[in-house]
Coordinates of C-alpha atoms and ligand atoms in Angstrom, one line a residue:
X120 CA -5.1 -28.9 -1.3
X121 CA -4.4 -26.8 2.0
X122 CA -5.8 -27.2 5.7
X123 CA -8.0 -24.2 5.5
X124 CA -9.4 -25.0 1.9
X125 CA -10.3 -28.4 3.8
X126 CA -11.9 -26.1 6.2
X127 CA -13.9 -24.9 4.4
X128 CA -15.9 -27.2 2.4
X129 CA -16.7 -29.1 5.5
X130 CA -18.1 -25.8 6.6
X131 CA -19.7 -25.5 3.7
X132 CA -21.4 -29.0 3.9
X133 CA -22.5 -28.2 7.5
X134 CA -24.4 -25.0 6.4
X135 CA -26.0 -27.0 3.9
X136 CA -27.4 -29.8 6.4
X137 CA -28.3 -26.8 9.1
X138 CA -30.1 -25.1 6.4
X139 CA -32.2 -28.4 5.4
X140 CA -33.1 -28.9 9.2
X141 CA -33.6 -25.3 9.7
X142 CA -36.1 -25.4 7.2
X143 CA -38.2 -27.9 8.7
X144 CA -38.2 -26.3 11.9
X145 CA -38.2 -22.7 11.0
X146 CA -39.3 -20.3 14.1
X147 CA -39.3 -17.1 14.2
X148 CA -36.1 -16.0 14.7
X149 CA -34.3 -19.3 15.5
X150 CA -31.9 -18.6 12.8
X151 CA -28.8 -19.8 15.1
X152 CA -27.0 -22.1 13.1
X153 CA -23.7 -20.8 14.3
X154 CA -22.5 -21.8 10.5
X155 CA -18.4 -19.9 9.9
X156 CA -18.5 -19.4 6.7
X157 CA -21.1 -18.5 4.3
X158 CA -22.1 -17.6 0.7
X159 CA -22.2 -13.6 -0.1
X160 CA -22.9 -11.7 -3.1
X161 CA -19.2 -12.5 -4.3
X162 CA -17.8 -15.2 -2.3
X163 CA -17.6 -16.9 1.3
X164 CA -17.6 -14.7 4.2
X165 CA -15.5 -16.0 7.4
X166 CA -15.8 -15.7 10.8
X167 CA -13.1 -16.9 13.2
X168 CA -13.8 -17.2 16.8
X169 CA -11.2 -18.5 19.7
X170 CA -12.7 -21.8 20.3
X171 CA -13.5 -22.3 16.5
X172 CA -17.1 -22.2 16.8
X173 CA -20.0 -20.2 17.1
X174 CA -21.8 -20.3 20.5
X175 CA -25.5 -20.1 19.7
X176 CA -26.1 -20.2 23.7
X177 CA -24.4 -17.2 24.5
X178 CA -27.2 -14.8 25.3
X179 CA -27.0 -12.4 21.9
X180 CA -28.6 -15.3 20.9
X181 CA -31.4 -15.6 23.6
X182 CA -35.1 -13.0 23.3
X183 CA -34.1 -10.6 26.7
X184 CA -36.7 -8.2 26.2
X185 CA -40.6 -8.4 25.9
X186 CA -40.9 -8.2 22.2
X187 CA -39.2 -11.5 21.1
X188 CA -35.9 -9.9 19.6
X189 CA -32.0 -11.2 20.5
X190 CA -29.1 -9.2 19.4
X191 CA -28.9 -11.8 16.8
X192 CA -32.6 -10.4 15.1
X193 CA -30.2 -7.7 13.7
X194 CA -26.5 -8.8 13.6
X195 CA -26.4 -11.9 12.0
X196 CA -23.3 -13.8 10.6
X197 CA -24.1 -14.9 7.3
X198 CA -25.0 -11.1 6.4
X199 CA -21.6 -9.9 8.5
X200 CA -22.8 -9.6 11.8
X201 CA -25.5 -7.2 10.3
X202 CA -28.8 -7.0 8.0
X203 CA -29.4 -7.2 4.5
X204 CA -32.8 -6.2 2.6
X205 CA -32.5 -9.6 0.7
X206 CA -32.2 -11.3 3.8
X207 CA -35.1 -9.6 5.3
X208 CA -37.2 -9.6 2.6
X209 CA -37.1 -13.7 2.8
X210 CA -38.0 -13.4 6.8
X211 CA -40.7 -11.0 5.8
X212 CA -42.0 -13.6 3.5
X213 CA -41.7 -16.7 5.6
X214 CA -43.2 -15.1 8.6
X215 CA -46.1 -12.6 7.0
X216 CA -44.0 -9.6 8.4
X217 CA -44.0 -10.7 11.7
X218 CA -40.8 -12.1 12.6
X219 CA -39.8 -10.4 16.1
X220 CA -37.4 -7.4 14.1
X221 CA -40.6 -6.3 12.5
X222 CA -41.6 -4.4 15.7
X223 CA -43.0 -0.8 15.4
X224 CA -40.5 0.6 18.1
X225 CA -37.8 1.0 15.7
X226 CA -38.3 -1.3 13.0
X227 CA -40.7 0.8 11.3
X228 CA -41.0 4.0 9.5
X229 CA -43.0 5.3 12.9
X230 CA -44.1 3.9 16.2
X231 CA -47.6 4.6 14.5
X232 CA -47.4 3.1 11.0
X233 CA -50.7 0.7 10.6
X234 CA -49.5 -2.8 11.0
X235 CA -52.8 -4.7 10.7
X236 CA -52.7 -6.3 7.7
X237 CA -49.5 -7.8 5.4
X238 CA -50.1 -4.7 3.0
X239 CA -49.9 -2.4 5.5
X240 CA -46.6 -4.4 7.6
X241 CA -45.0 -4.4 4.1
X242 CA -45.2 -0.7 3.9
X243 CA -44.8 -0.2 7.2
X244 CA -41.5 -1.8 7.4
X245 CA -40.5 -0.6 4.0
X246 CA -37.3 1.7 5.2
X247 CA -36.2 -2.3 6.6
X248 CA -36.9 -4.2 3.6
X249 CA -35.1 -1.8 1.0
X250 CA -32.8 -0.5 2.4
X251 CA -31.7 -2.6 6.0
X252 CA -32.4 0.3 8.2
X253 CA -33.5 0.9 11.8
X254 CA -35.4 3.8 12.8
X255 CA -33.1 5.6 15.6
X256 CA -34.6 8.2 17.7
X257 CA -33.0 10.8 19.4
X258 CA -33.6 14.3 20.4
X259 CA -32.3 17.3 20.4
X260 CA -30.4 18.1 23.2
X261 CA -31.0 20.7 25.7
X262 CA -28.1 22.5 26.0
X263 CA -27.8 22.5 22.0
X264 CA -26.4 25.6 20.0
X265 CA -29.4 24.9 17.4
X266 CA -33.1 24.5 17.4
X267 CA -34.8 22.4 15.3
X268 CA -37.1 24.7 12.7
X269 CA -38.4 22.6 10.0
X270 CA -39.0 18.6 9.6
X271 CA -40.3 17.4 6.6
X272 CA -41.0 13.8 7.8
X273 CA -43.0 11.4 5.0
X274 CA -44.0 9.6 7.8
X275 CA -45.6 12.6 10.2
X276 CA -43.6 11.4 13.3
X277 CA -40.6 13.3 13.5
X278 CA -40.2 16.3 16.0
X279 CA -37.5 17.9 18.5
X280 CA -37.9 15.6 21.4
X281 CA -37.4 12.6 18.5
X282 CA -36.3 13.0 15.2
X283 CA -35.9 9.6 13.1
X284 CA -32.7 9.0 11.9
X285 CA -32.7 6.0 9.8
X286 CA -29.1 4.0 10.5
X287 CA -28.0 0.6 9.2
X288 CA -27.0 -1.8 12.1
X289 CA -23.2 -1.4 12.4
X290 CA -21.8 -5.0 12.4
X291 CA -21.5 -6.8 15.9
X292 CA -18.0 -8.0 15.3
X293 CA -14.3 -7.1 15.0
X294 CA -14.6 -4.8 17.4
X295 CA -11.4 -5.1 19.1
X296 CA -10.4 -2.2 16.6
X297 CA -13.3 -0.1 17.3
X298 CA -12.2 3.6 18.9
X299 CA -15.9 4.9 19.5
X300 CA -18.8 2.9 19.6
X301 CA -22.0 3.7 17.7
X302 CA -21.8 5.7 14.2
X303 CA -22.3 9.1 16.5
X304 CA -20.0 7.7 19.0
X305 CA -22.9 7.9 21.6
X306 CA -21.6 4.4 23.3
X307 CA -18.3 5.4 23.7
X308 CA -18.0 5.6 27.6
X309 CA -14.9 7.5 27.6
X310 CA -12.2 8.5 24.9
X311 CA -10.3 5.1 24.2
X312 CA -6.5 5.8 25.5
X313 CA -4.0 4.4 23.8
X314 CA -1.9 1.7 23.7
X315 CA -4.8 -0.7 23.0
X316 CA -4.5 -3.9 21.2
X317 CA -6.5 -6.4 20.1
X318 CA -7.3 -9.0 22.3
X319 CA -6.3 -7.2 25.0
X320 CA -9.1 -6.0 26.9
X321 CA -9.6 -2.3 27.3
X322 CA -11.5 -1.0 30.2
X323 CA -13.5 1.5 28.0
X324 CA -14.4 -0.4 25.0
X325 CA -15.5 -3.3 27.5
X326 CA -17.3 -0.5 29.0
X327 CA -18.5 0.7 26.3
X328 CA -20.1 -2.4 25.0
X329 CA -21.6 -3.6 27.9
X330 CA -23.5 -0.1 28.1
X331 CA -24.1 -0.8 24.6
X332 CA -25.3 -4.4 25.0
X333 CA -28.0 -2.8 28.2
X334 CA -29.1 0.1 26.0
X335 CA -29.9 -2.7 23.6
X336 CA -32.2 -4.8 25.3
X337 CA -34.1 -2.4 26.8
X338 CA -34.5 0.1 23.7
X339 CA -34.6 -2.7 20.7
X340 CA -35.8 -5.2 22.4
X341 CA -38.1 -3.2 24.9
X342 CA -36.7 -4.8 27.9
X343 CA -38.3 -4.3 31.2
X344 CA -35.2 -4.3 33.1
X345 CA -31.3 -3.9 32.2
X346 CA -29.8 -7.9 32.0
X347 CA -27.5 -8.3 34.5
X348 CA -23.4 -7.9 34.9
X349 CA -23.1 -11.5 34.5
X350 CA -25.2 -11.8 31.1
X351 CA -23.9 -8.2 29.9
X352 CA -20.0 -9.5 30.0
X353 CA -21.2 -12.9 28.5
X354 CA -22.4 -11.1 25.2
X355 CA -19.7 -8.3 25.3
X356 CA -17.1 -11.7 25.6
X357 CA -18.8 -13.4 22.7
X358 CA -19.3 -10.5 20.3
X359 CA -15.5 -9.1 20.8
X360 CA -14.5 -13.1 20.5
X361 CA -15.7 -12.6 16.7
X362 CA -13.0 -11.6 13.5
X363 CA -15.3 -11.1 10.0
X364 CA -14.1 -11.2 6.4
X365 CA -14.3 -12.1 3.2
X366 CA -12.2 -15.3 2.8
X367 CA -12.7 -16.7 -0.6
X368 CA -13.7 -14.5 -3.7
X369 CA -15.6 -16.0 -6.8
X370 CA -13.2 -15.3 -9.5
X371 CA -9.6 -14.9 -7.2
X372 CA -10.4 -17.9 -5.4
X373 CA -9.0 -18.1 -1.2
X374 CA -8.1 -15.0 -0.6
X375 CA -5.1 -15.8 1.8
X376 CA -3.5 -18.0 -0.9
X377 CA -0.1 -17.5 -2.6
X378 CA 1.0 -15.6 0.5
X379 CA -2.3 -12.8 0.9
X380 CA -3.0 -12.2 4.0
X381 CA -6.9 -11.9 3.2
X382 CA -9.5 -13.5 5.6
X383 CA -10.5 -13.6 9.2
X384 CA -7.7 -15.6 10.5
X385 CA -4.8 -13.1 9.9
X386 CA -7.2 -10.0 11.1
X387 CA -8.0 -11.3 14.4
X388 CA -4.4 -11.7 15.4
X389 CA -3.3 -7.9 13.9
X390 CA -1.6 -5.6 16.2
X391 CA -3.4 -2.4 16.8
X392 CA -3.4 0.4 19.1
X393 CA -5.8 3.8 19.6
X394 CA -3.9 6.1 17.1
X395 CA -2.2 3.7 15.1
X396 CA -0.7 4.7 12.0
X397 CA -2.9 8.4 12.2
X398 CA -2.3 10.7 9.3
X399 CA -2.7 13.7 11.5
X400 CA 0.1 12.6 13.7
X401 CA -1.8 11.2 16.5
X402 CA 0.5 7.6 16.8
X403 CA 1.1 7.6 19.9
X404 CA 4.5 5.7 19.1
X405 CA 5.5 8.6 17.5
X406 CA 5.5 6.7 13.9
X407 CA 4.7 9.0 10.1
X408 CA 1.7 7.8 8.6
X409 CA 1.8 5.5 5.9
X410 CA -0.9 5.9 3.5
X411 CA -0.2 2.1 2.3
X412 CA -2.4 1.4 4.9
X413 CA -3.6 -1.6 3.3
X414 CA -1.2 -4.6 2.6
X415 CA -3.2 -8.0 2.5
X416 CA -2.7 -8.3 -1.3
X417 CA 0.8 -7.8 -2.2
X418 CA 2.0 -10.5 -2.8
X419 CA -0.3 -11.0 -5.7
X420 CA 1.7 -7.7 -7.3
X421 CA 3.2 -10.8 -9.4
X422 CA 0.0 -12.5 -10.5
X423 CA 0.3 -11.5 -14.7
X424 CA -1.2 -14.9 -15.9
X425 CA -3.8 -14.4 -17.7
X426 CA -6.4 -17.3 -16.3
X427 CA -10.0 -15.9 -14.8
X428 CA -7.9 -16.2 -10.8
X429 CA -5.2 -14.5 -11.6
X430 CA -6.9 -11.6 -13.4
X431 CA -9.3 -11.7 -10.3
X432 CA -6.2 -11.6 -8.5
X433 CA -4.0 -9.0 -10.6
X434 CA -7.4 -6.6 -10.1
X435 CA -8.1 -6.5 -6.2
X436 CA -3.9 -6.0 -5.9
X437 CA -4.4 -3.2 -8.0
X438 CA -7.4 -1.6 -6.2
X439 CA -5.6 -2.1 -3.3
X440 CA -3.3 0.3 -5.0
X441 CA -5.4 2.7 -5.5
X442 CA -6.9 2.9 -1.9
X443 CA -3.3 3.4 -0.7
X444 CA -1.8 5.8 -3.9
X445 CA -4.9 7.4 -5.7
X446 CA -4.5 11.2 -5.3
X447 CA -7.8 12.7 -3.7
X448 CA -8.1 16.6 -3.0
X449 CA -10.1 16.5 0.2
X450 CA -12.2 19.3 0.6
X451 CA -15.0 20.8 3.0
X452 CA -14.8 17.8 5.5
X453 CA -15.9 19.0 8.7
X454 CA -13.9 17.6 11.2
X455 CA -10.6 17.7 8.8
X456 CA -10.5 20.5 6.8
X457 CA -11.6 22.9 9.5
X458 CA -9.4 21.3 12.1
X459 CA -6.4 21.9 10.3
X460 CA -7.4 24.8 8.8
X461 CA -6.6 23.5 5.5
X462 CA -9.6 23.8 2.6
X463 CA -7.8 21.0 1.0
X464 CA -5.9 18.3 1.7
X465 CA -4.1 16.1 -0.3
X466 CA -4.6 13.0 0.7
X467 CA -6.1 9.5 -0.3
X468 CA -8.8 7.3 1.0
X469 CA -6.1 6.2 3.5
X470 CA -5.7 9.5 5.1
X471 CA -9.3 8.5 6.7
X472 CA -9.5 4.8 6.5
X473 CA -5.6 4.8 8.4
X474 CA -5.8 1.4 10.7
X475 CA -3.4 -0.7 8.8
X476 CA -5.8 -3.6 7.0
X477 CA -8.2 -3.1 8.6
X478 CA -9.9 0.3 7.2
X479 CA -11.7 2.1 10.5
X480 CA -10.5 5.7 11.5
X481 CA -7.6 4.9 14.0
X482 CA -9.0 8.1 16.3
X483 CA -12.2 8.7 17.5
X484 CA -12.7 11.6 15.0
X485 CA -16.1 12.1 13.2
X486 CA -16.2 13.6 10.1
X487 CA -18.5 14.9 7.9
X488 CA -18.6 13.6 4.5
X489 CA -21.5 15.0 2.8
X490 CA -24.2 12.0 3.1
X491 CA -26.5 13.7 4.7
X492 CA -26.9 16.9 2.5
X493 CA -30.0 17.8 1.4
X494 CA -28.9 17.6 -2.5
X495 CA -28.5 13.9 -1.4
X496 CA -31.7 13.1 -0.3
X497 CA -34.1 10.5 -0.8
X498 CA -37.6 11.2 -0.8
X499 CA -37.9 8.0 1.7
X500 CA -36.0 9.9 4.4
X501 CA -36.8 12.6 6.5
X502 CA -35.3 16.2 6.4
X503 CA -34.6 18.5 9.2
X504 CA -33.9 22.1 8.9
X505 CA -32.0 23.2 11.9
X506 CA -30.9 26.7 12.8
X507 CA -28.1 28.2 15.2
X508 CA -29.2 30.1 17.4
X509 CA -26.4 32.8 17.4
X510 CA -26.0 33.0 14.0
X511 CA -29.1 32.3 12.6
X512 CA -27.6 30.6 9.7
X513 CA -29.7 26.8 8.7
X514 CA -28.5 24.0 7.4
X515 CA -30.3 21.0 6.3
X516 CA -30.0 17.4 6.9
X517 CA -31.0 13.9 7.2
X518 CA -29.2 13.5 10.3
X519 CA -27.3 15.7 12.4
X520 CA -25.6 12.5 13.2
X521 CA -22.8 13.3 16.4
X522 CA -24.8 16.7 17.0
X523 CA -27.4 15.3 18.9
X524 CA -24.9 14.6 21.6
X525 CA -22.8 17.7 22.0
X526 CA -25.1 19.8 20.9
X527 CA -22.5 21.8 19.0
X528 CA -23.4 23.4 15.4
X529 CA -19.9 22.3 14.2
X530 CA -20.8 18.5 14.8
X531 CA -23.7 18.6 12.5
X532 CA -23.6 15.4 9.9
X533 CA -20.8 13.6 11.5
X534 CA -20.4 10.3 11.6
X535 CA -17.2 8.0 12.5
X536 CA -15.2 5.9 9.5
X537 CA -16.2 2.3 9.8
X538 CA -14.6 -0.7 10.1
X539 CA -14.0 -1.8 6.0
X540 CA -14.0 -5.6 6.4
X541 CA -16.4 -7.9 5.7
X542 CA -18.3 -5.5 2.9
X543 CA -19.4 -8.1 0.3
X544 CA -21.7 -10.0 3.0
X545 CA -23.4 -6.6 4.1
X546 CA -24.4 -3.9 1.4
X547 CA -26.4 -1.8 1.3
X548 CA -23.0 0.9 2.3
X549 CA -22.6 3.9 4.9
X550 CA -24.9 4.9 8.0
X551 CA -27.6 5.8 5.8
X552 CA -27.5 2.6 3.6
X553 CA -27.2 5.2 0.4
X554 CA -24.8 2.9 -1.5
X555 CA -26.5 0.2 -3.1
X556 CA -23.2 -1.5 -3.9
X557 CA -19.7 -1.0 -3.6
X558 CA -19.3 0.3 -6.9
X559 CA -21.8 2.9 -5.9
X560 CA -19.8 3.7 -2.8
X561 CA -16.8 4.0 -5.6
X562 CA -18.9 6.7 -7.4
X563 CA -19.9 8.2 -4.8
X564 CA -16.1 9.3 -3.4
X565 CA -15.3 10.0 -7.6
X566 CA -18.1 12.4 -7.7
X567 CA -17.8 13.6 -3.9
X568 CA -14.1 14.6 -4.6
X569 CA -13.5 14.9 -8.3
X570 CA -11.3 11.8 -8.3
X571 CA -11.4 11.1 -12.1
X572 CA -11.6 7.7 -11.8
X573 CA -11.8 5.7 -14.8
X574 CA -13.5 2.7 -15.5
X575 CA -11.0 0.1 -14.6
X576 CA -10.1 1.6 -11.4
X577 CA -13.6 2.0 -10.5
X578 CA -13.9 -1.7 -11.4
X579 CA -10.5 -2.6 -9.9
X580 CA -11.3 -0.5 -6.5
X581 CA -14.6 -2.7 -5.6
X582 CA -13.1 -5.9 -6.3
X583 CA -10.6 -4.5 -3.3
X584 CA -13.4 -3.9 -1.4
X585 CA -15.1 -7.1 -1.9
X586 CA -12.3 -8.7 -1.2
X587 CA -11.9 -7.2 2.4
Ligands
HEC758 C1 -33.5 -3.9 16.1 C2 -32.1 -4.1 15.7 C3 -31.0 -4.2 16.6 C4 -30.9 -5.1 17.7 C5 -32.0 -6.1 18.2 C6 -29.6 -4.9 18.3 N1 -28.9 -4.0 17.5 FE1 -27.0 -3.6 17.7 N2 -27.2 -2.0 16.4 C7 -28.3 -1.7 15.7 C8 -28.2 -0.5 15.1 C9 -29.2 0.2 14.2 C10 -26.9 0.0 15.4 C11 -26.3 1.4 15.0 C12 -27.0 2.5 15.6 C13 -26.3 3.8 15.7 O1 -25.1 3.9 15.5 O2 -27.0 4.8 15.9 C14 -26.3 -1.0 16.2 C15 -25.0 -0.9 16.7 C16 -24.4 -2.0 17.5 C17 -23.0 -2.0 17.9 C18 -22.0 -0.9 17.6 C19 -20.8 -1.4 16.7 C20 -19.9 -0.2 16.4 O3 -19.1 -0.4 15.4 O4 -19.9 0.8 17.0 C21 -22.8 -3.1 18.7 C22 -21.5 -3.6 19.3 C23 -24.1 -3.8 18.7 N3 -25.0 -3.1 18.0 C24 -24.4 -4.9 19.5 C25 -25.6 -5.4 19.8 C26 -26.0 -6.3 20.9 C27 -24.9 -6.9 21.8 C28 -27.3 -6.4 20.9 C29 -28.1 -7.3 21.8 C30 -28.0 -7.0 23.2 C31 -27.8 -5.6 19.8 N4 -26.8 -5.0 19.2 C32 -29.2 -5.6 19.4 C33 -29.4 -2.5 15.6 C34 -29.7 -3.5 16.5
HEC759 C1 -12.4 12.4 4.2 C2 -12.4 11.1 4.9 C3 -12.7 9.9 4.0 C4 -12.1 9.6 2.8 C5 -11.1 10.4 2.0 C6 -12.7 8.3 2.4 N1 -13.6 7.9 3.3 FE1 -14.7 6.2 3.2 N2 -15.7 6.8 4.9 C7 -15.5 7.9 5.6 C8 -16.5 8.1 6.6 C9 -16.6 9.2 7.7 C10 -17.4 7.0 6.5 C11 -18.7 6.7 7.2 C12 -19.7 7.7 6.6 C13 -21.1 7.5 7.0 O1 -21.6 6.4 6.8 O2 -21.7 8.4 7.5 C14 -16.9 6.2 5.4 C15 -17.4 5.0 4.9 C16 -16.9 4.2 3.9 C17 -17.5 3.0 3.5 C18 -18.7 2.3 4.0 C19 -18.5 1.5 5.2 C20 -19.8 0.9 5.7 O3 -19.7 0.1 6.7 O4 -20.9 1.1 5.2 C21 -16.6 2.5 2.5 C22 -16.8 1.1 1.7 C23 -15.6 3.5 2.2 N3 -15.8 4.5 3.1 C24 -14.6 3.4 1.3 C25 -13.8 4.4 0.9 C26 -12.9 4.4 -0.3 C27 -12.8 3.3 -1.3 C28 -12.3 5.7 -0.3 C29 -11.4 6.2 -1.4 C30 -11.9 6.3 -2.7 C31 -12.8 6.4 0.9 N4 -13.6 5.6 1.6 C32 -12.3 7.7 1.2 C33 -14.4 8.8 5.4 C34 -13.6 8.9 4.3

């Protein structure tokens, strides 16, 4: 038996006692038990921190604002340093729907939604309890090459000097490989240069995440007045202390055993740099892209027992094969196709996903996948029907995503390629939390791009993904 199975149970064990005591105690929102590793929908989740614990002290942990809420009411370890509907359901339950995220600022569907009565709270926070997401509102800018011409909002808030764009919380933690902050990007202070690596500090992501962190506290958590320097570096220090991800899977057992490189351990000591392995040629080293950008399972290329582990095993090694190899004819991406003036490229989910085991988009470079297309749609989400002014052409959408920052027709329904690890801990999947599970994020890119999947890859490619 290794060190870090060891590890492990006594985390394990600890969780188990916090829980019992946490119970007893319950507050609102005192869920701090600073626990490393925890159960998920297919596993343990890890995270690994410098001094090997979690410091519930540090103040993402402490209410800075006037309506009760800490950084930690919406990025929360145990669900990967975001939210989960299940998870939120139980807080609804234990606290009648008043727990300090349900707040009608952002938590609900509208700042106006009735919240008088535990009927009412449970519809009011509905968008939260299904689907994990928090109701962002921006304008449209001034300068901006479109006007807003139609909004068919179910909830009668929506307009052009707000529009609700419902986001899932990104997760608060590996951020040392972030290149733009925020799915639009609207935290990035300036355009990360490269070299960067991780845990070395950059002067723009700390920037960027201490702007973050202020925005935070006084638009989440209504905050009279921005926390200070001190307290803002104290969070940014904890938060980019944090490495997420799935260390032990059900059926494959620890995922960093028979020489995988899975789990939190391994990522938080991964050489990175702004541009790193870019399939548009963007490495600043000058290096090709690899589309094997994903190598934490090779080892198990061997595994041909037939015992449930190494079947487990032999099936995330082969969906890691797939992420890296499987041919995918990517076409009408804004931000891609049009940039390179090529209607289609052949590429793989690599060519996006490029940071080397890690999964994010190695440039700041939103795209436009196709999530927020009318024809995709859910009657719970607003739909805005915007119109350029020049052209006259409209488009709608759910969310015109990085366009509410540049303004720029072009921009419309982009949204940066996230970080890919920790996934099992924190579906629902993508900004919009369209992706019930990983297997629908799976059918989502067969059906997006004409993959041809078949039903063992599909199966194969979210054990990967669980596995990350
Ligand atoms: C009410 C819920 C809520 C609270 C409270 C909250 N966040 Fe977030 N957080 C979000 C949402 C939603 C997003 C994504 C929004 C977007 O991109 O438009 C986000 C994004 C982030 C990101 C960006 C990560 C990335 O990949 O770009 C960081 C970092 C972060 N939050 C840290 C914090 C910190 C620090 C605090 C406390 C000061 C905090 N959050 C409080 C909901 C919350
Ligand atoms: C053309 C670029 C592109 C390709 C190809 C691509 N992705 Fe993505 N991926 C993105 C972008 C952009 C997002 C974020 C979209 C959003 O939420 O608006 C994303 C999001 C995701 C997410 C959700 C992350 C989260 O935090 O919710 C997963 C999982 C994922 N992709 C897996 C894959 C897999 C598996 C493939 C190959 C079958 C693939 N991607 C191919 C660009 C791409």
């Amino acid at each position: 038996m290794n060190h870090l199975y060891r590890n492990s149970v006594r985390s394990v064990t600890t969780i188990l006692a916090l829980a019992c005591a946490f119970s007893a105690t319950a507050a609102p929102d005192a869920f701090t038990s600073g626990a490393l590793t925890t159960a998920d929908a297919s596993g343990w989740l890890r995270t690994f921190t410098p001094t090997g614990t979690i410091d519930t002290s540090n103040p993402f942990f402490q209410s800075l604002g006037t309506n009760g809420r800490s950084c930690n009411s919406c990025h929360r370890q145990a669900q990967g340093w975001t939210i989960t509907p299940a998870e939120l359901q139980q807080r609804f339950d234990t606290t009648q729907g008043k727990d300090p995220i349900f707040r009608t600022n952002d938590g609900s569907v509208s700042p106006f939604a009735d919240v008088s009565t535990l009927a009412a709270r449970r519809k009011a926070y509905a968008m939260l309890l299904n689907r994990g997401l928090i109701r962002v509102g921006l304008p449209i800018p001034a300068n901006a090459e479109f006007s807003l011409t139609a909004v068919d909002d179910p909830y009668h808030y929506a307009s052009a000097a707000e529009l609700s764009l419902f986001r899932r919380p990104l997760p608060a933690t590996n951020l040392g490989f972030l290149t733009t902050v925020m799915w639009d990007g609207r935290e990035t202070a300036a355009p990360f240069k490269p070299p960067m690596d991780a845990g070395v500090a950059s002067a723009d992501l700390d920037a960027s995440l201490a702007s973050q962190a202020k925005d935070a506290v006084l638009g989440h958590a209504q905050g009279a007045a921005a926390p200070s320097d001190a307290v803002l570096a104290q969070i940014v220090a904890f938060e980019s202390g944090l490495s997420t991800a799935q260390i032990r899977d059900d059926n494959a057992g620890f995922l960093n055993d028979d020489d995988a490189i899975g789990g939190p351990r391994v990522l938080a000591n991964l050489r990175f740099h702004v541009g790193i392995n870019d399939a548009l040629g963007a490495d600043p080293t000058g290096a090709a892209f690899d589309p094997s950008a994903m190598h934490l399972f090779d080892a198990w290329a061997t595994q041909h027992g037939n015992g449930r582990s190494e079947r487990a095993r032999a099936a995330i090694q082969r969906g890691e094969n797939l992420f890296n190899t499987v041919p995918i004819a990517i076409t009408g991406v804004a931000g891609l196709n049009d940039v390179i003036g090529q209607p289609t490229i052949q590429g793989h989910c690599s060519t996006c996903h490029d940071t080397p085991n890690v999964g994010n988009h190695s440039v700041g470079a939103p795209l436009d996948i196709g999530l927020t297309d009318a024809s995709r749609r859910t009657p719970d989400m607003p739909l805005y029907t915007l119109t350029n002014n020049q052209t006259g052409a409209s488009v709608q959408t759910t969310d015109p995503g990085r366009a509410l920052l540049t303004g720029k027709w072009a921009d419309i329904g982009k949204f940066k390629g996230a970080i890919l690890r920790g996934l099992a801990a924190r579906a629902p999947y993508f900004h919009n939390g369209s992706a019930a599970t990983l297997m629908d994020v799976v059918n989502f890119y067969d059906t997006r791009f004409n993959i041809g999947l078949d039903a063992q890859q599909k199966q194969d490619l979210a054990a990967f993904l669980a596995a990350l």
